[in-house]
Structure formats: structure tokens, C-alpha cells
Short mmCIF file of C-alpha atoms in Angstrom, two decimals:
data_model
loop_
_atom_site.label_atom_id
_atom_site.label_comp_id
_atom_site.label_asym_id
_atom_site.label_seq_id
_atom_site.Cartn_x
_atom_site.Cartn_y
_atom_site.Cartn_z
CA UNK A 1 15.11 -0.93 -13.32
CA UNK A 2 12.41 -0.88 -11.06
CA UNK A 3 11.50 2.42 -8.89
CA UNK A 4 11.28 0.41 -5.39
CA UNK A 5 13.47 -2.88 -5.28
CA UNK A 6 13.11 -5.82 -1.93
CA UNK A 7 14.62 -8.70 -1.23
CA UNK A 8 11.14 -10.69 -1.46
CA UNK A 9 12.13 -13.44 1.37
CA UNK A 10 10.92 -15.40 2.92
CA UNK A 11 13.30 -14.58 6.18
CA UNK A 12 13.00 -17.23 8.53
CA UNK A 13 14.14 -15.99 11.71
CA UNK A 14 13.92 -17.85 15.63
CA UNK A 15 12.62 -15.74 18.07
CA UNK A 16 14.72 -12.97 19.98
CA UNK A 17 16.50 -12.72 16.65
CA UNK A 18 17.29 -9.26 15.01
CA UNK A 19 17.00 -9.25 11.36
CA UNK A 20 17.61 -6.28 8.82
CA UNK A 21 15.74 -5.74 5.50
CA UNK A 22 17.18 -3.34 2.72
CA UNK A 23 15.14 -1.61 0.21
CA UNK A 24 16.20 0.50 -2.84
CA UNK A 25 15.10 3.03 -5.00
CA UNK A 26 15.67 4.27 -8.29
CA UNK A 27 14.48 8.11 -8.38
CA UNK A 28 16.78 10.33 -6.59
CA UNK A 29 14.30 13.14 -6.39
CA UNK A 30 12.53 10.62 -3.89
CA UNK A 31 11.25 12.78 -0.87
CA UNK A 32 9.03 10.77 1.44
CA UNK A 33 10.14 7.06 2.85
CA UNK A 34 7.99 4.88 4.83
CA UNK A 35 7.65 1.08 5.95
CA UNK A 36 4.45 -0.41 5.87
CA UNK A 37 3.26 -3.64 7.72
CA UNK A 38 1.22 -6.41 5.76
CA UNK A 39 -0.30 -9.46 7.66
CA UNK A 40 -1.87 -12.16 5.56
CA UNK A 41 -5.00 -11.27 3.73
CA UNK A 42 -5.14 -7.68 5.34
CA UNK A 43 -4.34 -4.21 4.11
CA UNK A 44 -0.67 -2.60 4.50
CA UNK A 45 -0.37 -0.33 7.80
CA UNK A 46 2.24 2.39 7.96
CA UNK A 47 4.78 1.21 10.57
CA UNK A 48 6.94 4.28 10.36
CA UNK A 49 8.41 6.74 8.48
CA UNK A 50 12.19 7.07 7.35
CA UNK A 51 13.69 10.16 8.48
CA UNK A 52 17.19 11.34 7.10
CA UNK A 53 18.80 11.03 10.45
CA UNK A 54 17.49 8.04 10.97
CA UNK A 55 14.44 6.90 13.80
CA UNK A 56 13.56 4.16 16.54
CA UNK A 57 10.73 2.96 17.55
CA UNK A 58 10.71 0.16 20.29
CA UNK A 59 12.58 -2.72 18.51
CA UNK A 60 12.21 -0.89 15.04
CA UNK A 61 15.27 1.24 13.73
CA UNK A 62 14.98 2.63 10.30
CA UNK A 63 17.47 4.49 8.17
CA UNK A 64 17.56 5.76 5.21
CA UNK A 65 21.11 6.53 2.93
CA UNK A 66 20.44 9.08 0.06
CA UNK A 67 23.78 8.21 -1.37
CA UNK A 68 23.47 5.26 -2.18
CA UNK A 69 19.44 4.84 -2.37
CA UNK A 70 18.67 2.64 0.05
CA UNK A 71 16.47 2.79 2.90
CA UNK A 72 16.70 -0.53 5.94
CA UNK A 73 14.19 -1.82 8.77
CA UNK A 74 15.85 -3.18 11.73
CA UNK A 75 13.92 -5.41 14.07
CA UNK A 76 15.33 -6.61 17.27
CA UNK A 77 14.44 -8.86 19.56
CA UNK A 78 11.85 -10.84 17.06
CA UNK A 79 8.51 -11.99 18.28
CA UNK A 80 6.20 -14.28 16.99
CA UNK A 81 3.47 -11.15 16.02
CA UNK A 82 6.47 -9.56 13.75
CA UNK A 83 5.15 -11.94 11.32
CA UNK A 84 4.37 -10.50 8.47
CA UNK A 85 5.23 -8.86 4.75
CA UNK A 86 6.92 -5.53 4.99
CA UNK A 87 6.92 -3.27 2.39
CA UNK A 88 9.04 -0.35 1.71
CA UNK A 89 7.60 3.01 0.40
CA UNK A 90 9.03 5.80 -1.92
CA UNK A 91 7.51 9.34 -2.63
CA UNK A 92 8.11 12.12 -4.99
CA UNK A 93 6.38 15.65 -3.85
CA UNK A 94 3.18 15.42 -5.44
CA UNK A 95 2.97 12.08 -7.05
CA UNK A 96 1.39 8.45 -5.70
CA UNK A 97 3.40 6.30 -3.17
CA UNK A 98 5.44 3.86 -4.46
CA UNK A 99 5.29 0.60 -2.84
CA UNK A 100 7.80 -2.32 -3.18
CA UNK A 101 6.55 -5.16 -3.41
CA UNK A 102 7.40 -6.70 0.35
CA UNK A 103 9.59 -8.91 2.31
CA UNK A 104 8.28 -11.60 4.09
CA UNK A 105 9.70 -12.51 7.77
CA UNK A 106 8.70 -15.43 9.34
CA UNK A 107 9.08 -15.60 13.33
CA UNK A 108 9.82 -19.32 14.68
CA UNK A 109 9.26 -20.29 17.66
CA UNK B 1 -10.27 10.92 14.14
CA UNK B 2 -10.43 9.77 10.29
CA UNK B 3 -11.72 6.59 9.09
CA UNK B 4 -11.89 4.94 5.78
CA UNK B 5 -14.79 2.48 5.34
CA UNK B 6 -14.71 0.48 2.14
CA UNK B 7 -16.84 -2.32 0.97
CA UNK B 8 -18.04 -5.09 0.52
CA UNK B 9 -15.33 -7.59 1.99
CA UNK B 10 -15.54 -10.41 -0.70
CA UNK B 11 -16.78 -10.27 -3.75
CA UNK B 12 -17.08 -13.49 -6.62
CA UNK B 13 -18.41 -11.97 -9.88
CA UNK B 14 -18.74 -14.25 -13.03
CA UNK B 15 -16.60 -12.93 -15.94
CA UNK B 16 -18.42 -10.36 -17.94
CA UNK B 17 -20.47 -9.21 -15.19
CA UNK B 18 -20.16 -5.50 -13.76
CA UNK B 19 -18.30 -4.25 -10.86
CA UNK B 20 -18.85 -1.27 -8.25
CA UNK B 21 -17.08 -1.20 -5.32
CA UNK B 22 -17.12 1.68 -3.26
CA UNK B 23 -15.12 3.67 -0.60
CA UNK B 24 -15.62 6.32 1.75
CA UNK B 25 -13.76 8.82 4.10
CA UNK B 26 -15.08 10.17 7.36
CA UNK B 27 -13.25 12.63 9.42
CA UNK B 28 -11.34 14.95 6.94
CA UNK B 29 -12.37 16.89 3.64
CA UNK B 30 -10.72 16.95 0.51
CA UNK B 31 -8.85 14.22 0.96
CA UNK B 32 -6.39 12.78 -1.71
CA UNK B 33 -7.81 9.28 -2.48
CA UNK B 34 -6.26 6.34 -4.08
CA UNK B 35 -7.73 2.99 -5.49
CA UNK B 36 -4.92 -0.03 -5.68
CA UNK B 37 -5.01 -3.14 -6.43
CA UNK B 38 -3.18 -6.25 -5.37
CA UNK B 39 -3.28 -10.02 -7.23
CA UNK B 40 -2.30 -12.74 -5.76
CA UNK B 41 1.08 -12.78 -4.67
CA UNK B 42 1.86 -9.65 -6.35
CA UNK B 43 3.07 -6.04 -4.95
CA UNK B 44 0.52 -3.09 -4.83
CA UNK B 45 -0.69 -1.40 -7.99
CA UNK B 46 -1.46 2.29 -8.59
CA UNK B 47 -5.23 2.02 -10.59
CA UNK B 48 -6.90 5.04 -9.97
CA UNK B 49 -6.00 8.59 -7.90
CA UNK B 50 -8.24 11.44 -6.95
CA UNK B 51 -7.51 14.94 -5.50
CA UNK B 52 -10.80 16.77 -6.17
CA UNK B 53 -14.37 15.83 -7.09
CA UNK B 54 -14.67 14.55 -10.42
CA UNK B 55 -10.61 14.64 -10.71
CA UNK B 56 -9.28 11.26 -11.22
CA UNK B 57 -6.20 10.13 -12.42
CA UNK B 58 -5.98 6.78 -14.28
CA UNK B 59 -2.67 5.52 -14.21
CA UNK B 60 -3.17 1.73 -16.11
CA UNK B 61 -5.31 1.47 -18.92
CA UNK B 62 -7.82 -1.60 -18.96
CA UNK B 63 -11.46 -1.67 -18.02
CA UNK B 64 -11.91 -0.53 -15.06
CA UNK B 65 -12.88 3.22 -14.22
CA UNK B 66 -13.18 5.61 -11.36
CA UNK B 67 -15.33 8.13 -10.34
CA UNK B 68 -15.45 10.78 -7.15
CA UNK B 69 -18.90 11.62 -7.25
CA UNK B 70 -18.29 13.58 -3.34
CA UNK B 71 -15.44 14.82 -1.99
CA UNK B 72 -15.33 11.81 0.45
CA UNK B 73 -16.15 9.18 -1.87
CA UNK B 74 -14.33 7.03 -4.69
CA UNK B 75 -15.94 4.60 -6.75
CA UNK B 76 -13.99 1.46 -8.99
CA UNK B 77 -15.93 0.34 -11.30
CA UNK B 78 -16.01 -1.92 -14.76
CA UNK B 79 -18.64 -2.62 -17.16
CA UNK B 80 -17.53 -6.17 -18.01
CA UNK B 81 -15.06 -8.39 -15.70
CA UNK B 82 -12.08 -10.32 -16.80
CA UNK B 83 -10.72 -13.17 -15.27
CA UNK B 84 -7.77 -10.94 -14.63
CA UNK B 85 -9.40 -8.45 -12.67
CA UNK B 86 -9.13 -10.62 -9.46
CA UNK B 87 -7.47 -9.31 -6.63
CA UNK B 88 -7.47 -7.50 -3.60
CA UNK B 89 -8.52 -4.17 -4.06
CA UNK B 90 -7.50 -1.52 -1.70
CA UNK B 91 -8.83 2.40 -1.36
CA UNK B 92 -6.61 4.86 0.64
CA UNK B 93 -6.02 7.78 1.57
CA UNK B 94 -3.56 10.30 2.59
CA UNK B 95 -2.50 12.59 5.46
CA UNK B 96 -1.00 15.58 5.52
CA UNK B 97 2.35 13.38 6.66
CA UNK B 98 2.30 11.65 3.78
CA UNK B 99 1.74 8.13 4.52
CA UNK B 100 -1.08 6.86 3.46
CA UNK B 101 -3.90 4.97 5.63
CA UNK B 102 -5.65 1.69 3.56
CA UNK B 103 -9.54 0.50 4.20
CA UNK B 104 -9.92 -2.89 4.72
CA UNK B 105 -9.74 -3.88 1.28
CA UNK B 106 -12.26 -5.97 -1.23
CA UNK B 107 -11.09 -9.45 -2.90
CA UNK B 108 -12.67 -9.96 -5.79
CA UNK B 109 -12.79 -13.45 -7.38
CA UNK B 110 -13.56 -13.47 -10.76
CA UNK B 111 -15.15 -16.98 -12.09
#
């Protein structure tokens, strides 16, 4: 099984659109959870971290249930710059990130 | 503030040709430092980690090394390139948060 599993996509979504992606992970002594951002040909930026009880940003909700090992990104309200591969991050105290290997969204106009 | 500067941009290297790319850290000291890399539609790969000078952590075997000659520099490097070693390689580092914060990556063709 692999440590960090994503739906890879591609989500094709029309603008003003809310879309949700899912993320799971294998090691329950996972600490740390983060989403990163990936445009074309560029380097992964952190979007935001996954708290336990759950955070917003703007039109970016993420959540994270240890239960069941899975963390989600909501977006609402699509735009065109969403566009991109988003990648969902795992840590264990001490060790490397683990990074999933992304979910592409497309925006449509 | 911190920045990570990592060079150069692109890179085409004929196959059994050497490699050295190289990445620095401004800003903070002693930073934990991370070399990935990334082929062509694949997800990110641990290569390389660092927490000290001269402490490096190789997580896949193949022909590529690292070194951390300063405490705010990491160094990939290979003696002979495979086709296979193309990709986009990424340094990092991380905060105190956790998260990690990527330089601007090299992609290396290999012809």
C-alpha cells in the first residue's frame, strides 16, 4: 500500500464550481499534514496546513480525519488561477515529508 | 526573510557526462535540507536529506550523491549520467512549522 494515496484526476471543473479532493495515508503515527500547490513546470508551494480541527482559508477548507486516514481540500467558488496539481503531504516527527503524488484540477471557463 | 536559490534552471547533459547542481539557503542556519526529484509525470522523490554539515541521508541507491559542504549549502551530484536521471530536480528546505519551502527547481535532460 502506498504511504500517501490521490485520486490523480484530471478534475475538470466550470468556473464558480466547488470541488473536493481526498487524500489518504497509510502510517497512523502520521503527525504533520499539508497541501501543496503545483503549477505546470514549477516547484510545489505549501498552500496550507491540515489542522485536527480543521482550517479555512478564503475559498480553501481543509480537514483532516485521523480515523479513518484521510485528509480533503475544499475549493469553492473555482477560478481560472486554481489551476493546477495539488498534492497532499504526510509527516512523521523527524522523518522527510511525504508527498502524494497530486491531483490535477482543471478550471473551465 | 529566507530564501532558497538553486541553480542552474535547465540543464541537457549527454549520457555519461557528470552532474553538479547546487543549492543554497539564505536567511536561516542549520537548516534541514532536502534534494527531490521529479520525472516526468511522476510524484516527488525523496533522493538525498541533510541536517548538519557533512550529514546526508541517502534514501535511493543509484548514482547520484550528495554533499553539504556549508551549513547553507547542498550539492547533487553524479559521476556518470543515465538516461534515467532526467527530471526535475528540486532542493528544499524546512521551517520550524514543518512545511517545507522548494527552490525553483533544475530539469535536467539527459541525451
Amino acid at each position: 500500500r502506498k504511504e500517501v494515496e490521490q485520486d490523480p484526476g484530471p478534475f475538470n471543473v466550470p468556473e464558480g464550481a466547488t470541488v473536493a479532493f481526498n487524500c489518504t495515508y497509510s502510517n497512523s503515527a502520521s503527525q504533520s499534514f499539508f497541501w501543496y500547490r503545483q503549477d505546470c513546470r514549477k516547484e510545489p508551494k505549501l498552500l496550507m496546513s491540515v489542522y485536527s480541527s480543521g482550517n479555512e482559508d478564503g475559498r480553501f477548507t481543509a480537514q483532516l480525519n485521523r480515523a479513518s486516514q484521510y485528509i480533503s481540500l475544499l475549493i469553492r467558488d473555482s477560478k481560472l488561477s486554481d489551476s493546477a496539481t495539488y498534492l497532499c503531504v504526510v509527516n512523521i516527527r523527524n522523518t522527510p515529508l511525504v508527498f502524494g503524488k497530486g491531483t490535477r484540477l482543471s478550471v473551465i471557463a | 526573510s529566507q530564501t532558497i536559490h538553486q541553480w542552474p534552471a535547465t540543464l541537457v547533459q549527454p549520457v555519461g557526462s557528470p552532474l553538479s547542481l547546487e543549492c543554497t539557503v539564505e536567511g536561516t542556519s542549520n537548516p534541514n535540507l532536502y534534494w527531490y526529484r521529479q520525472a516526468a509525470g511522476r510524484g516527488l522523490q525523496l533522493l538525498f536529506y541533510s541536517v548538519g554539515i557533512g550529514q546526508i541521508s541517502s534514501e535511493v541507491p543509484q548514482n547520484l550523491s550528495a554533499s553539504r559542504p556549508q551549513d547553507r549549502q547542498f550539492i547533487l551530484s553524479s559521476k556518470k549520467l543515465l538516461l534515467s536521471d532526467s527530471g526535475f530536480y528540486l532542493c528544499a528546505w524546512s521551517s520550524s512549522s514543518g512545511g517545507y519551502t522548494f527552490g525553483s527547481g533544475t530539469r535536467l535532460t539527459v541525451v
